């Protein structure tokens, strides 16, 4: 590996500590809120379970796209440093009109990967909690209108829906941090493994 790869690993090291602590604690609290709301919701907990499966699928898609985006970004860091180190060789051997073709292609792929990550992350953080709120209230509507349930039971169910929505909102936001920490850890793990070896 070149200097650029090691520089990218060093830059990723700080991300692991920051994101893992903030995302891990928030994610744990969110899971507790979702489990408690499942007990409160009763029959609606099946809908919450189905929504949790959708959330896991969306989180996995985000994770895959985030990993691809990080790989592209790390590759750009490596290429930049290597081109800076070999600048004189490039001046002497590469025609001036082709200097920036590789950079343009790399930037284009990086922008494409960034758009995909942003789109998936926005959908995960905003659409999942809001969609659950709409679905939960829609399932409560028949019991209010047709069954004429008591105000107390409706209030308890509505509180469960709101608690689950808060938990999903916190969980999806924390997953962005956890995914970033995990991808960064995979990048810097070789440094820790090499430090643990005997001299």
Coordinates of N, CA, C and O in Angstrom, one line a residue:
X1 N 0.8 -1.2 0.0 CA 0.0 0.0 0.0 C 0.9 1.2 0.0 O 2.0 1.2 0.6
X2 N 0.3 2.3 -0.6 CA 1.1 3.5 -0.6 C 0.8 4.4 0.5 O 0.0 4.1 1.4
X3 N 1.4 5.6 0.5 CA 1.2 6.6 1.5 C -0.2 7.0 1.6 O -0.8 7.2 2.7
X4 N -0.9 7.2 0.5 CA -2.3 7.6 0.5 C -3.2 6.7 1.2 O -4.1 7.1 1.9
X5 N -3.0 5.4 1.1 CA -3.8 4.4 1.8 C -3.6 4.5 3.3 O -4.6 4.5 4.1
X6 N -2.4 4.7 3.7 CA -2.2 4.8 5.2 C -2.7 6.2 5.7 O -3.3 6.2 6.8
X7 N -2.6 7.2 4.9 CA -3.2 8.5 5.3 C -4.7 8.3 5.5 O -5.3 8.8 6.5
X8 N -5.4 7.6 4.6 CA -6.8 7.4 4.7 C -7.2 6.6 5.9 O -8.2 6.9 6.6
X9 N -6.4 5.6 6.3 CA -6.6 4.8 7.5 C -6.5 5.7 8.7 O -7.3 5.6 9.6
X10 N -5.5 6.6 8.8 CA -5.4 7.4 9.9 C -6.6 8.4 10.0 O -7.1 8.6 11.1
X11 N -7.0 8.9 8.9 CA -8.2 9.8 9.0 C -9.5 9.1 9.4 O -10.3 9.7 10.0
X12 N -9.6 7.8 9.1 CA -10.7 7.0 9.5 C -10.7 6.7 11.0 O -11.8 6.4 11.6
X13 N -9.6 6.7 11.6 CA -9.4 6.2 13.0 C -10.3 7.0 14.0 O -10.9 6.5 14.9
X14 N -10.3 8.3 13.8 CA -11.1 9.2 14.7 C -12.6 8.9 14.5 O -13.4 9.0 15.5
X15 N -13.0 8.6 13.3 CA -14.4 8.3 13.1 C -15.0 7.2 13.9 O -16.1 7.2 14.4
X16 N -14.2 6.1 14.1 CA -14.6 5.0 14.8 C -15.0 5.3 16.2 O -16.1 5.0 16.7
X17 N -14.2 6.0 16.9 CA -14.5 6.3 18.3 C -15.7 7.2 18.5 O -16.6 7.0 19.3
X18 N -15.7 8.3 17.6 CA -16.8 9.2 17.8 C -18.2 8.6 17.4 O -19.1 8.7 18.2
X19 N -18.3 8.0 16.3 CA -19.5 7.5 15.8 C -20.0 6.2 16.6 O -21.2 6.1 16.8
X20 N -19.1 5.4 17.0 CA -19.5 4.2 17.7 C -20.1 4.5 19.0 O -21.1 3.9 19.4
X21 N -19.5 5.4 19.8 CA -20.1 5.8 21.1 C -21.4 6.4 20.9 O -22.4 6.1 21.6
X22 N -21.5 7.5 20.1 CA -22.8 8.2 20.0 C -23.9 7.3 19.4 O -25.0 7.2 19.9
X23 N -23.6 6.6 18.3 CA -24.6 5.7 17.7 C -25.0 4.5 18.5 O -26.1 4.1 18.5
X24 N -24.0 3.9 19.2 CA -24.3 2.7 19.9 C -25.3 2.9 21.1 O -26.2 2.2 21.3
X25 N -25.0 4.0 21.8 CA -25.9 4.3 23.0 C -27.3 4.7 22.5 O -28.3 4.2 23.1
X26 N -27.4 5.5 21.5 CA -28.7 5.9 21.0 C -29.4 4.7 20.4 O -30.7 4.6 20.6
X27 N -28.7 3.8 19.7 CA -29.4 2.6 19.2 C -29.9 1.7 20.2 O -31.0 1.1 20.1
X28 N -29.2 1.5 21.3 CA -29.6 0.7 22.4 C -30.9 1.2 23.1 O -31.9 0.5 23.3
X29 N -30.9 2.5 23.3 CA -32.1 3.2 23.9 C -33.3 3.0 22.9 O -34.4 2.8 23.3
X30 N -33.0 3.2 21.6 CA -34.1 3.1 20.6 C -34.7 1.7 20.6 O -35.9 1.5 20.5
X31 N -33.9 0.6 20.7 CA -34.4 -0.7 20.7 C -35.2 -1.0 21.9 O -36.3 -1.6 21.9
X32 N -34.8 -0.4 23.1 CA -35.6 -0.6 24.3 C -37.0 0.1 24.1 O -38.0 -0.5 24.5
X33 N -37.0 1.3 23.5 CA -38.3 2.0 23.3 C -39.2 1.1 22.3 O -40.4 1.1 22.6
X34 N -38.6 0.6 21.3 CA -39.4 -0.2 20.4 C -40.0 -1.5 21.0 O -41.2 -1.8 20.8
X35 N -39.2 -2.1 21.8 CA -39.7 -3.3 22.5 C -40.8 -3.0 23.5 O -41.8 -3.7 23.6
X36 N -40.6 -1.9 24.3 CA -41.7 -1.5 25.2 C -43.0 -1.1 24.5 O -44.1 -1.5 24.9
X37 N -42.8 -0.4 23.3 CA -44.0 -0.1 22.6 C -44.7 -1.3 22.0 O -45.9 -1.3 21.8
X38 N -43.9 -2.3 21.7 CA -44.5 -3.6 21.2 C -45.5 -4.2 22.2 O -46.5 -4.7 21.9
X39 N -45.1 -4.1 23.5 CA -45.9 -4.7 24.6 C -47.2 -3.8 24.7 O -48.3 -4.3 25.0
X40 N -47.0 -2.5 24.6 CA -48.2 -1.6 24.7 C -49.2 -1.7 23.6 O -50.4 -1.6 23.8
X41 N -48.7 -2.0 22.4 CA -49.6 -2.0 21.2 C -50.5 -3.2 21.1 O -51.5 -3.2 20.4
X42 N -50.1 -4.3 21.7 CA -51.0 -5.5 21.7 C -51.0 -6.1 20.3 O -50.0 -6.5 19.7
X43 N -52.2 -6.1 19.6 CA -52.3 -6.7 18.3 C -51.5 -5.9 17.3 O -51.1 -6.4 16.3
X44 N -51.4 -4.6 17.5 CA -50.7 -3.8 16.5 C -49.2 -4.1 16.5 O -48.4 -3.5 15.7
X45 N -48.7 -4.9 17.5 CA -47.3 -5.2 17.5 C -46.9 -6.0 16.3 O -45.7 -6.0 15.9
X46 N -47.8 -6.7 15.7 CA -47.5 -7.4 14.4 C -47.2 -6.4 13.3 O -46.2 -6.7 12.5
X47 N -47.9 -5.3 13.3 CA -47.5 -4.3 12.3 C -46.2 -3.7 12.6 O -45.4 -3.4 11.7
X48 N -45.9 -3.5 13.9 CA -44.6 -3.0 14.3 C -43.5 -4.0 13.9 O -42.4 -3.5 13.5
X49 N -43.7 -5.2 14.1 CA -42.7 -6.2 13.7 C -42.5 -6.2 12.2 O -41.3 -6.2 11.7
X50 N -43.5 -6.1 11.4 CA -43.4 -6.0 9.9 C -42.6 -4.7 9.6 O -41.8 -4.7 8.7
X51 N -42.9 -3.6 10.3 CA -42.2 -2.4 10.0 C -40.8 -2.5 10.4 O -39.9 -1.9 9.7
X52 N -40.5 -3.2 11.4 CA -39.1 -3.4 11.8 C -38.3 -4.2 10.8 O -37.1 -3.9 10.5
X53 N -38.9 -5.2 10.1 CA -38.3 -5.9 9.0 C -38.0 -5.0 7.9 O -36.9 -5.0 7.3
X54 N -38.9 -4.1 7.5 CA -38.7 -3.1 6.5 C -37.5 -2.2 6.9 O -36.7 -1.8 6.0
X55 N -37.5 -1.8 8.1 CA -36.4 -1.0 8.6 C -35.0 -1.6 8.5 O -34.0 -1.0 8.0
X56 N -35.0 -2.9 8.8 CA -33.7 -3.7 8.7 C -33.3 -3.8 7.2 O -32.1 -3.6 6.9
X57 N -34.2 -4.0 6.3 CA -33.9 -4.1 4.9 C -33.4 -2.7 4.4 O -32.4 -2.7 3.7
X58 N -34.0 -1.6 4.8 CA -33.6 -0.3 4.4 C -32.2 0.0 5.0 O -31.3 0.6 4.3
X59 N -32.0 -0.4 6.2 CA -30.7 -0.2 6.8 C -29.6 -1.0 6.1 O -28.4 -0.5 6.0
X60 N -29.9 -2.2 5.7 CA -28.9 -3.0 5.0 C -28.5 -2.3 3.7 O -27.3 -2.3 3.3
X61 N -29.5 -1.8 2.9 CA -29.2 -1.1 1.7 C -28.4 0.1 1.9 O -27.4 0.4 1.2
X62 N -28.6 0.8 3.0 CA -27.8 2.0 3.3 C -26.4 1.6 3.6 O -25.4 2.2 3.2
X63 N -26.2 0.5 4.4 CA -24.9 0.0 4.8 C -24.1 -0.3 3.5 O -22.9 0.0 3.4
X64 N -24.7 -1.0 2.6 CA -23.9 -1.5 1.4 C -23.5 -0.2 0.6 O -22.4 -0.1 0.1
X65 N -24.4 0.7 0.4 CA -24.1 1.9 -0.3 C -23.1 2.8 0.4 O -22.2 3.4 -0.2
X66 N -23.2 2.8 1.7 CA -22.2 3.6 2.5 C -20.8 3.0 2.4 O -19.8 3.7 2.3
X67 N -20.7 1.7 2.4 CA -19.5 1.0 2.2 C -18.8 1.3 0.8 O -17.6 1.6 0.7
X68 N -19.7 1.3 -0.2 CA -19.2 1.6 -1.5 C -18.7 3.0 -1.6 O -17.7 3.3 -2.2
X69 N -19.4 3.9 -1.0 CA -19.1 5.4 -1.0 C -17.7 5.6 -0.2 O -16.9 6.3 -0.7
X70 N -17.5 4.9 0.9 CA -16.3 5.0 1.6 C -15.1 4.4 0.8 O -14.0 5.0 0.8
X71 N -15.3 3.3 0.2 CA -14.3 2.8 -0.7 C -13.9 3.7 -1.8 O -12.7 3.9 -2.1
X72 N -14.8 4.4 -2.4 CA -14.5 5.4 -3.4 C -13.8 6.6 -2.8 O -12.8 7.0 -3.4
X73 N -14.2 7.0 -1.7 CA -13.5 8.2 -1.0 C -12.1 7.8 -0.6 O -11.2 8.6 -0.8
X74 N -11.9 6.6 -0.1 CA -10.5 6.2 0.3 C -9.7 6.1 -0.9 O -8.5 6.4 -0.9
X75 N -10.2 5.6 -2.0 CA -9.5 5.5 -3.3 C -9.1 6.8 -3.8 O -7.9 7.0 -4.3
X76 N -10.0 7.8 -3.6 CA -9.6 9.2 -4.0 C -8.5 9.7 -3.2 O -7.6 10.4 -3.7
X77 N -8.5 9.5 -1.9 CA -7.4 9.9 -1.0 C -6.1 9.3 -1.4 O -5.1 10.0 -1.5
X78 N -6.1 8.0 -1.7 CA -4.9 7.4 -2.1 C -4.4 7.9 -3.4 O -3.2 8.2 -3.6
X79 N -5.3 8.1 -4.4 CA -4.8 8.6 -5.7 C -4.3 10.0 -5.6 O -3.3 10.3 -6.2
X80 N -4.9 10.8 -4.8 CA -4.5 12.2 -4.6 C -3.0 12.3 -4.1 O -2.2 12.9 -4.6
X81 N -2.8 11.5 -3.0 CA -1.5 11.6 -2.4 C -0.4 11.0 -3.3 O 0.7 11.5 -3.5
X82 N -0.8 9.9 -4.0 CA 0.2 9.2 -4.9 C 0.5 10.2 -6.1 O 1.7 10.2 -6.5
X83 N -0.5 10.9 -6.6 CA -0.2 11.8 -7.7 C 0.6 13.0 -7.2 O 1.4 13.6 -8.0
X84 N 0.4 13.4 -5.9 CA 1.2 14.5 -5.4 C 2.7 14.1 -5.3 O 3.6 14.8 -5.6
X85 N 2.9 12.8 -4.8 CA 4.2 12.3 -4.6 C 4.9 12.2 -6.0 O 6.1 12.5 -6.2
X86 N 4.2 11.7 -7.0 CA 4.8 11.4 -8.3 C 4.5 12.5 -9.3 O 4.4 12.3 -10.5
X87 N 4.4 13.7 -8.8 CA 4.1 14.9 -9.6 C 5.1 15.1 -10.7 O 4.8 15.4 -11.9
X88 N 6.4 15.0 -10.4 CA 7.4 15.3 -11.4 C 7.4 14.2 -12.5 O 7.6 14.5 -13.6
X89 N 7.2 13.0 -12.1 CA 7.2 11.9 -13.1 C 6.0 12.2 -14.0 O 6.1 11.9 -15.2
X90 N 4.9 12.6 -13.5 CA 3.7 12.8 -14.3 C 4.0 14.0 -15.2 O 3.5 13.9 -16.4
X91 N 4.6 15.0 -14.8 CA 5.0 16.1 -15.7 C 5.8 15.7 -16.8 O 5.6 16.1 -18.0
X92 N 6.7 14.8 -16.5 CA 7.7 14.4 -17.6 C 7.1 13.4 -18.5 O 7.5 13.4 -19.7
X93 N 6.2 12.5 -18.0 CA 5.8 11.3 -18.9 C 4.4 11.4 -19.4 O 4.1 10.7 -20.4
X94 N 3.5 12.1 -18.8 CA 2.1 12.1 -19.2 C 1.8 13.4 -20.0 O 2.2 14.5 -19.5
X95 N 1.1 13.3 -21.1 CA 0.8 14.5 -21.9 C -0.2 15.4 -21.1 O -1.0 14.9 -20.3
X96 N 0.0 16.7 -21.2 CA -0.8 17.6 -20.5 C -2.3 17.5 -20.6 O -3.1 17.6 -19.7
X97 N -2.7 17.1 -21.9 CA -4.2 17.1 -22.1 C -4.8 15.9 -21.4 O -6.1 15.8 -21.3
X98 N -4.1 14.9 -21.0 CA -4.7 13.7 -20.3 C -4.4 13.8 -18.8 O -4.7 12.8 -18.1
X99 N -4.0 14.9 -18.2 CA -3.7 15.0 -16.8 C -4.9 14.7 -15.9 O -4.8 14.0 -14.9
X100 N -6.0 15.2 -16.3 CA -7.2 15.2 -15.4 C -8.3 14.3 -15.8 O -9.4 14.3 -15.2
X101 N -8.0 13.4 -16.8 CA -9.1 12.5 -17.2 C -9.4 11.5 -16.1 O -10.6 11.2 -15.8
X102 N -8.4 10.9 -15.4 CA -8.6 10.0 -14.4 C -9.3 10.6 -13.2 O -10.2 10.1 -12.6
X103 N -8.9 11.9 -12.8 CA -9.6 12.6 -11.7 C -11.0 12.9 -12.0 O -11.9 12.7 -11.1
X104 N -11.3 13.2 -13.3 CA -12.7 13.5 -13.6 C -13.6 12.2 -13.5 O -14.7 12.3 -13.0
X105 N -13.1 11.1 -13.9 CA -13.8 9.9 -13.8 C -14.0 9.5 -12.3 O -15.1 9.0 -11.9
X106 N -13.0 9.7 -11.6 CA -13.1 9.3 -10.1 C -14.1 10.2 -9.4 O -14.9 9.8 -8.6
X107 N -14.0 11.5 -9.7 CA -15.0 12.5 -9.1 C -16.4 12.2 -9.6 O -17.4 12.3 -8.8
X108 N -16.6 11.8 -10.8 CA -18.0 11.4 -11.3 C -18.5 10.2 -10.5 O -19.7 10.2 -10.1
X109 N -17.7 9.2 -10.3 CA -18.1 8.0 -9.6 C -18.4 8.3 -8.1 O -19.3 7.8 -7.5
X110 N -17.6 9.3 -7.6 CA -17.8 9.7 -6.2 C -19.1 10.4 -6.0 O -19.8 10.2 -5.0
X111 N -19.4 11.3 -7.0 CA -20.6 12.1 -6.9 C -21.8 11.1 -7.0 O -22.8 11.3 -6.3
X112 N -21.7 10.2 -7.9 CA -22.8 9.2 -8.1 C -23.0 8.4 -6.8 O -24.1 8.2 -6.3
X113 N -21.9 7.9 -6.2 CA -22.0 7.2 -4.9 C -22.6 8.1 -3.8 O -23.3 7.6 -3.0
X114 N -22.2 9.3 -3.8 CA -22.7 10.3 -2.7 C -24.2 10.5 -2.9 O -24.9 10.5 -1.9
X115 N -24.7 10.6 -4.1 CA -26.1 10.8 -4.3 C -26.9 9.5 -3.8 O -27.9 9.7 -3.2
X116 N -26.3 8.4 -4.1 CA -27.0 7.2 -3.7 C -27.1 7.0 -2.2 O -28.1 6.7 -1.6
X117 N -25.9 7.4 -1.5 CA -25.9 7.3 0.0 C -26.9 8.3 0.6 O -27.6 8.0 1.5
X118 N -26.8 9.5 0.0 CA -27.7 10.6 0.6 C -29.2 10.2 0.4 O -30.0 10.4 1.3
X119 N -29.5 9.7 -0.8 CA -30.9 9.3 -1.0 C -31.4 8.2 -0.1 O -32.5 8.3 0.5
X120 N -30.6 7.2 0.0 CA -30.9 6.1 0.9 C -31.0 6.5 2.4 O -31.9 6.1 3.1
X121 N -30.0 7.3 2.8 CA -30.0 7.8 4.2 C -31.1 8.7 4.5 O -31.7 8.5 5.6
X122 N -31.5 9.5 3.6 CA -32.7 10.4 3.8 C -33.9 9.6 3.9 O -34.8 9.8 4.8
X123 N -34.1 8.6 3.0 CA -35.3 7.7 3.1 C -35.3 6.9 4.4 O -36.4 6.8 5.0
X124 N -34.1 6.5 4.8 CA -34.1 5.7 6.1 C -34.4 6.5 7.3 O -35.2 6.1 8.1
X125 N -33.9 7.7 7.4 CA -34.0 8.5 8.6 C -35.4 9.2 8.6 O -35.9 9.4 9.7
X126 N -36.0 9.6 7.5 CA -37.2 10.3 7.5 C -38.5 9.5 7.2 O -39.5 9.6 7.8
X127 N -38.4 8.7 6.1 CA -39.6 8.0 5.6 C -40.0 6.8 6.6 O -41.2 6.6 6.7
X128 N -39.0 6.1 7.1 CA -39.3 5.0 8.0 C -40.1 5.4 9.2 O -41.2 4.9 9.5
X129 N -39.7 6.4 10.0 CA -40.5 6.8 11.2 C -41.8 7.4 10.8 O -42.8 7.2 11.4
X130 N -41.8 8.3 9.8 CA -43.1 8.9 9.4 C -44.1 7.9 8.8 O -45.3 8.0 9.1
X131 N -43.5 7.0 8.1 CA -44.4 5.9 7.5 C -45.0 5.1 8.6 O -46.2 4.7 8.5
X132 N -44.2 4.8 9.6 CA -44.8 4.0 10.8 C -45.9 4.8 11.5 O -46.9 4.3 11.8
X133 N -45.7 6.1 11.6 CA -46.7 6.9 12.3 C -48.0 6.9 11.5 O -49.1 6.8 12.1
X134 N -47.9 7.1 10.2 CA -49.1 7.1 9.3 C -49.8 5.7 9.4 O -51.0 5.6 9.5
X135 N -49.0 4.6 9.3 CA -49.6 3.3 9.3 C -50.2 3.0 10.7 O -51.3 2.4 10.7
X136 N -49.6 3.4 11.8 CA -50.1 3.1 13.1 C -51.4 3.9 13.3 O -52.4 3.3 13.8
X137 N -51.5 5.1 12.9 CA -52.7 5.9 13.1 C -53.8 5.4 12.2 O -55.0 5.3 12.6
X138 N -53.4 5.0 11.0 CA -54.4 4.4 10.1 C -55.0 3.1 10.7 O -56.3 2.9 10.5
X139 N -54.2 2.3 11.3 CA -54.8 1.1 11.9 C -55.6 1.4 13.2 O -56.5 0.6 13.6
X140 N -55.3 2.5 13.8 CA -56.2 2.9 15.0 C -57.5 3.5 14.6 O -58.5 3.4 15.4
X141 N -57.6 4.0 13.4 CA -58.8 4.7 13.0 C -60.1 3.9 13.1 O -61.1 4.3 13.6
X142 N -60.0 2.6 12.5 CA -61.3 1.8 12.6 C -61.7 1.5 14.0 O -62.9 1.5 14.3
X143 N -60.8 1.3 15.0 CA -61.2 1.0 16.3 C -61.8 2.3 17.0 O -62.7 2.2 17.9
X144 N -61.4 3.4 16.5 CA -62.0 4.7 17.0 C -63.4 4.9 16.4 O -64.4 5.2 17.1
X145 N -63.5 4.7 15.1 CA -64.8 5.1 14.4 C -65.8 4.0 14.5 O -67.0 4.3 14.9
X146 N -65.4 2.7 14.2 CA -66.4 1.7 14.2 C -66.6 1.0 15.5 O -67.8 0.9 16.0
X147 N -65.5 0.6 16.2 CA -65.7 -0.1 17.4 C -66.1 0.8 18.6 O -66.5 0.3 19.6
X148 N -65.8 2.1 18.4 CA -66.1 3.0 19.5 C -65.4 2.6 20.8 O -66.0 2.4 21.9
X149 N -64.1 2.4 20.7 CA -63.3 2.0 21.9 C -63.3 3.1 22.9 O -63.5 4.3 22.6
X150 N -63.0 2.7 24.1 CA -62.9 3.7 25.2 C -61.7 4.7 24.9 O -60.7 4.3 24.3
X151 N -61.9 5.8 25.5 CA -60.8 6.9 25.3 C -59.5 6.4 25.9 O -58.4 6.7 25.4
X152 N -59.6 5.7 27.0 CA -58.4 5.2 27.7 C -57.6 4.3 26.8 O -56.4 4.4 26.6
X153 N -58.2 3.3 26.2 CA -57.5 2.3 25.4 C -57.0 2.9 24.1 O -55.9 2.6 23.7
X154 N -57.7 3.9 23.5 CA -57.2 4.6 22.4 C -56.0 5.4 22.7 O -55.0 5.4 22.0
X155 N -56.0 6.1 23.9 CA -54.9 6.9 24.3 C -53.7 6.0 24.5 O -52.5 6.4 24.2
X156 N -53.8 4.8 25.1 CA -52.7 3.9 25.4 C -52.1 3.5 24.0 O -50.9 3.4 23.9
X157 N -53.0 3.1 23.1 CA -52.5 2.6 21.8 C -51.8 3.7 21.0 O -50.8 3.5 20.4
X158 N -52.4 4.9 21.1 CA -51.7 6.1 20.4 C -50.4 6.4 21.1 O -49.4 6.7 20.4
X159 N -50.3 6.3 22.4 CA -49.0 6.4 23.1 C -48.0 5.4 22.6 O -46.8 5.7 22.4
X160 N -48.5 4.2 22.4 CA -47.6 3.1 21.9 C -47.1 3.4 20.5 O -45.9 3.2 20.2
X161 N -48.0 3.9 19.7 CA -47.6 4.3 18.3 C -46.5 5.4 18.3 O -45.5 5.4 17.6
X162 N -46.8 6.4 19.2 CA -45.8 7.5 19.2 C -44.5 7.1 19.8 O -43.4 7.6 19.4
X163 N -44.5 6.2 20.8 CA -43.3 5.7 21.4 C -42.5 4.9 20.4 O -41.3 5.1 20.3
X164 N -43.2 4.1 19.6 CA -42.5 3.3 18.5 C -41.9 4.3 17.5 O -40.8 4.0 17.0
X165 N -42.7 5.3 17.2 CA -42.2 6.3 16.2 C -40.9 7.0 16.7 O -39.9 7.1 15.9
X166 N -40.9 7.3 17.9 CA -39.7 7.9 18.5 C -38.5 7.0 18.5 O -37.4 7.3 18.2
X167 N -38.8 5.7 18.9 CA -37.7 4.7 18.8 C -37.2 4.5 17.4 O -36.0 4.3 17.2
X168 N -38.1 4.4 16.4 CA -37.6 4.2 15.1 C -36.8 5.4 14.6 O -35.8 5.2 13.8
X169 N -37.3 6.6 14.9 CA -36.5 7.8 14.5 C -35.1 7.8 15.1 O -34.1 8.0 14.5
X170 N -35.0 7.4 16.4 CA -33.7 7.4 17.1 C -32.9 6.2 16.5 O -31.6 6.4 16.3
X171 N -33.5 5.1 16.2 CA -32.8 3.9 15.7 C -32.2 4.2 14.4 O -31.0 3.8 14.1
X172 N -33.0 4.7 13.5 CA -32.5 5.0 12.1 C -31.3 6.0 12.1 O -30.4 5.9 11.4
X173 N -31.5 7.0 13.0 CA -30.4 8.0 13.0 C -29.1 7.4 13.6 O -28.0 7.8 13.2
X174 N -29.3 6.6 14.6 CA -28.1 6.0 15.2 C -27.5 5.0 14.3 O -26.2 4.8 14.3
X175 N -28.3 4.3 13.4 CA -27.7 3.4 12.5 C -26.7 4.0 11.5 O -25.7 3.4 11.1
X176 N -27.0 5.2 11.1 CA -26.1 6.0 10.3 C -24.7 6.1 10.9 O -23.7 5.9 10.3
X177 N -24.7 6.4 12.2 CA -23.4 6.5 12.9 C -22.8 5.1 13.1 O -21.5 5.0 12.9
X178 N -23.6 4.1 13.4 CA -23.0 2.8 13.6 C -22.4 2.2 12.3 O -21.3 1.6 12.3
X179 N -23.1 2.5 11.2 CA -22.6 2.0 9.9 C -21.3 2.7 9.6 O -20.4 2.1 9.1
X180 N -21.2 4.0 9.8 CA -20.0 4.7 9.6 C -18.9 4.2 10.4 O -17.7 4.1 9.9
X181 N -19.1 3.9 11.7 CA -18.1 3.4 12.6 C -17.6 2.0 12.1 O -16.4 1.7 12.2
X182 N -18.6 1.2 11.7 CA -18.2 -0.2 11.3 C -17.4 -0.2 10.0 O -16.4 -0.9 10.0
X183 N -17.8 0.6 9.1 CA -17.0 0.7 7.8 C -15.6 1.2 8.1 O -14.6 0.8 7.6
X184 N -15.5 2.3 9.0 CA -14.2 2.8 9.3 C -13.4 1.8 10.1 O -12.1 1.7 9.9
X185 N -14.0 1.0 11.0 CA -13.3 0.0 11.7 C -12.7 -1.0 10.8 O -11.5 -1.5 10.9
X186 N -13.4 -1.4 9.7 CA -12.9 -2.4 8.8 C -11.7 -1.9 8.1 O -10.8 -2.6 7.7
X187 N -11.6 -0.6 7.9 CA -10.5 0.1 7.3 C -9.2 0.1 8.1 O -8.1 0.0 7.7
X188 N -9.4 0.4 9.4 CA -8.3 0.6 10.3 C -7.9 -0.7 11.1 O -6.9 -0.7 11.8
X189 N -8.7 -1.7 10.9 CA -8.4 -3.0 11.7 C -7.0 -3.5 11.4 O -6.4 -4.0 12.3
X190 N -6.5 -3.5 10.1 CA -5.2 -4.0 9.9 C -4.1 -3.3 10.8 O -3.1 -3.9 11.1
X191 N -4.3 -2.0 11.1 CA -3.3 -1.3 11.9 C -3.3 -1.9 13.3 O -2.2 -2.1 13.9
X192 N -4.5 -2.2 13.9 CA -4.5 -2.8 15.2 C -4.0 -4.2 15.2 O -3.3 -4.6 16.1
X193 N -4.2 -5.0 14.1 CA -3.7 -6.3 14.1 C -2.2 -6.3 13.9 O -1.5 -7.2 14.5
X194 N -1.7 -5.4 13.2 CA -0.2 -5.4 13.0 C 0.5 -4.9 14.3 O 1.5 -5.3 14.6
X195 N -0.2 -4.0 15.0 CA 0.3 -3.6 16.3 C 0.4 -4.7 17.4 O 1.2 -4.7 18.3
X196 N -0.6 -5.6 17.2 CA -0.6 -6.7 18.2 C 0.4 -7.8 17.9 O 0.6 -8.7 18.8
X197 N 1.0 -7.8 16.7 CA 2.0 -8.9 16.4 C 3.3 -8.7 17.2 O 3.6 -7.5 17.5
X198 N 4.0 -9.7 17.4 CA 5.3 -9.6 18.0 C 6.3 -9.0 17.0 O 6.2 -9.2 15.8
X199 N 7.2 -8.3 17.6 CA 8.2 -7.6 16.7 C 9.1 -8.7 16.1 O 9.5 -9.7 16.7

